Amino acid sequence: MVGDSFPRSPVVVITGGTKGLGLGMAQAFLRHDGRVVVSGRDPERVAQAVAVLAGEAGGDRVLGRAGDVADAEEVQALWQAAVERFQGVDIWINNAAIGSIEQDFWEHDPATIRALIETNLLGTLYGTRVAARGMLAQGHGQIFNLEGWGSGNERRPGSALYGTSKAAIAYFTRSLVAELHGTPVRLGRINPGIVVTDLLALSIRPGQEARIARFIDLFGDRVETVAPVLAARVLANRRHGVHIAWLTPRRVLGRLLSAPFRRRRVIER
């Protein structure tokens, strides 16, 4: 990358890029002539995602690699695979995350707590470390960390575990923005709002489905709505410390005001 401009076909690495929002963003970057690298823990799901992406854009612009973001060596191997295939990385998106059923924190078993914190928080830390080191060495690049419920200090009964991981990511990212100031590496945050994915569906507390469905119908969006906008804003960004948000206060207010006149249906019944 020369100066402040991306190359014609930027290389984008997306962790957790085999389904949901990650896969949607990969598809959007391909439509912008990008080259994408997607990762996930399940080799079969990685292969399926690569097949979908290659079918849309051709296999020469797509790479998939199975790995666990909670393993520092596997994250480093992901960077190396991208560099060996595409000779560099222009954008790295720490998107990998898992959720948990909404319940009182003390009801979570230790294995669930460990897995969520390792994937959501440790995976973001490792991804940022690997990408920052590689981009500082190559002289350019942008890193984006995915926020979520809890990043803005939101609280809801049953969301303490997931929210803690996302609140920590917000703090970490703000801190690293200061550390990377004056370097050729830009770091930013992406808050996609409430996107209907498997992660969201699996977190709903039993017995609360109807209430949550009404909330999501009002404030939620589908992947195909959000992903293209986020990808375009990432590609257009030239600012260090940027915060890219989909569900802005203005959009929230607009939906509240229009709710009595227009019924939104986001979740499939």
Tab-separated table of C-alpha atoms in Angstrom, residues 113-211:
chain	number	residue	atom	x	y	z
A	113	ILE	CA	-16.366	-19.246	30.999
A	114	ARG	CA	-12.898	-20.243	29.880
A	115	ALA	CA	-13.888	-20.963	26.272
A	116	LEU	CA	-15.719	-17.663	25.831
A	117	ILE	CA	-12.983	-15.508	27.354
A	118	GLU	CA	-10.257	-17.317	25.420
A	119	THR	CA	-12.042	-16.935	22.079
A	120	ASN	CA	-13.523	-13.461	22.431
A	121	LEU	CA	-10.825	-11.673	24.415
A	122	LEU	CA	-7.621	-13.668	24.150
A	123	GLY	CA	-8.286	-14.285	20.448
A	124	THR	CA	-8.599	-10.538	19.866
A	125	LEU	CA	-5.413	-9.834	21.818
A	126	TYR	CA	-3.445	-12.459	19.917
A	127	GLY	CA	-4.856	-11.326	16.589
A	128	THR	CA	-3.998	-7.703	17.283
A	129	ARG	CA	-0.490	-8.619	18.410
A	130	VAL	CA	0.254	-10.724	15.345
A	131	ALA	CA	-1.251	-8.235	12.904
A	132	ALA	CA	0.431	-5.220	14.505
A	133	ARG	CA	3.863	-6.853	14.436
A	134	GLY	CA	3.441	-7.953	10.842
A	135	MET	CA	2.073	-4.621	9.651
A	136	LEU	CA	4.762	-2.610	11.426
A	137	ALA	CA	7.336	-4.767	9.641
A	138	GLN	CA	5.704	-4.358	6.219
A	139	GLY	CA	5.077	-0.657	6.782
A	140	HIS	CA	1.285	-0.418	6.509
A	141	GLY	CA	-2.035	-1.955	7.476
A	142	GLN	CA	-5.301	-1.581	9.341
A	143	ILE	CA	-6.653	-3.673	12.227
A	144	PHE	CA	-10.284	-3.710	13.331
A	145	ASN	CA	-11.686	-5.276	16.502
A	146	LEU	CA	-15.347	-6.265	16.710
A	147	GLU	CA	-17.353	-4.833	19.565
A	148	GLY	CA	-20.669	-6.131	20.836
A	149	TRP	CA	-23.103	-6.010	23.719
A	150	GLY	CA	-21.124	-4.659	26.681
A	151	SER	CA	-18.645	-2.572	24.685
A	152	GLY	CA	-20.555	0.588	25.587
A	153	ASN	CA	-21.162	-0.565	29.185
A	154	GLU	CA	-24.605	-1.946	28.324
A	155	ARG	CA	-25.935	-4.351	30.926
A	156	ARG	CA	-28.744	-6.864	30.847
A	157	PRO	CA	-29.550	-9.713	33.253
A	158	GLY	CA	-27.801	-12.838	32.028
A	159	SER	CA	-25.230	-11.076	29.832
A	160	ALA	CA	-22.412	-10.578	32.355
A	161	LEU	CA	-20.068	-13.142	30.784
A	162	TYR	CA	-20.368	-12.101	27.141
A	163	GLY	CA	-20.598	-8.410	28.015
A	164	THR	CA	-17.422	-8.564	30.071
A	165	SER	CA	-15.476	-9.941	27.115
A	166	LYS	CA	-16.711	-7.159	24.819
A	167	ALA	CA	-16.185	-4.401	27.406
A	168	ALA	CA	-12.587	-5.552	27.750
A	169	ILE	CA	-12.125	-5.460	23.965
A	170	ALA	CA	-13.326	-1.850	23.871
A	171	TYR	CA	-10.859	-0.842	26.589
A	172	PHE	CA	-8.029	-2.778	24.958
A	173	THR	CA	-8.637	-1.207	21.566
A	174	ARG	CA	-8.747	2.335	22.928
A	175	SER	CA	-5.482	1.698	24.755
A	176	LEU	CA	-3.762	0.276	21.676
A	177	VAL	CA	-4.872	3.239	19.574
A	178	ALA	CA	-2.635	5.377	21.780
A	179	GLU	CA	0.264	2.917	21.576
A	180	LEU	CA	0.103	2.734	17.773
A	181	HIS	CA	-0.161	6.492	17.323
A	182	GLY	CA	2.501	7.752	14.956
A	183	THR	CA	3.081	4.344	13.370
A	184	PRO	CA	2.009	3.222	9.874
A	185	VAL	CA	-0.608	0.916	11.424
A	186	ARG	CA	-4.190	2.065	11.994
A	187	LEU	CA	-6.406	0.452	14.616
A	188	GLY	CA	-10.157	0.833	14.868
A	189	ARG	CA	-13.357	-0.625	16.280
A	190	ILE	CA	-16.424	-1.991	14.519
A	191	ASN	CA	-19.759	-2.190	16.284
A	192	PRO	CA	-22.168	-4.074	14.026
A	193	GLY	CA	-25.197	-3.586	16.257
A	194	ILE	CA	-27.646	-6.455	16.659
A	195	VAL	CA	-27.119	-8.850	13.767
A	196	VAL	CA	-29.196	-12.001	13.395
A	197	THR	CA	-26.688	-14.874	13.464
A	198	ASP	CA	-26.316	-18.282	15.092
A	199	LEU	CA	-24.403	-16.616	17.932
A	200	LEU	CA	-27.370	-14.395	18.739
A	201	ALA	CA	-29.890	-17.219	18.470
A	202	LEU	CA	-27.960	-19.491	20.810
A	203	SER	CA	-27.753	-16.833	23.530
A	204	ILE	CA	-31.504	-16.365	24.034
A	205	ARG	CA	-32.682	-17.500	27.437
A	206	PRO	CA	-35.382	-20.199	27.259
A	207	GLY	CA	-38.808	-18.699	27.813
A	208	GLN	CA	-37.726	-15.263	26.575
A	209	GLU	CA	-37.953	-15.985	22.853
A	210	ALA	CA	-41.042	-13.876	22.164
A	211	ARG	CA	-39.804	-10.833	24.083
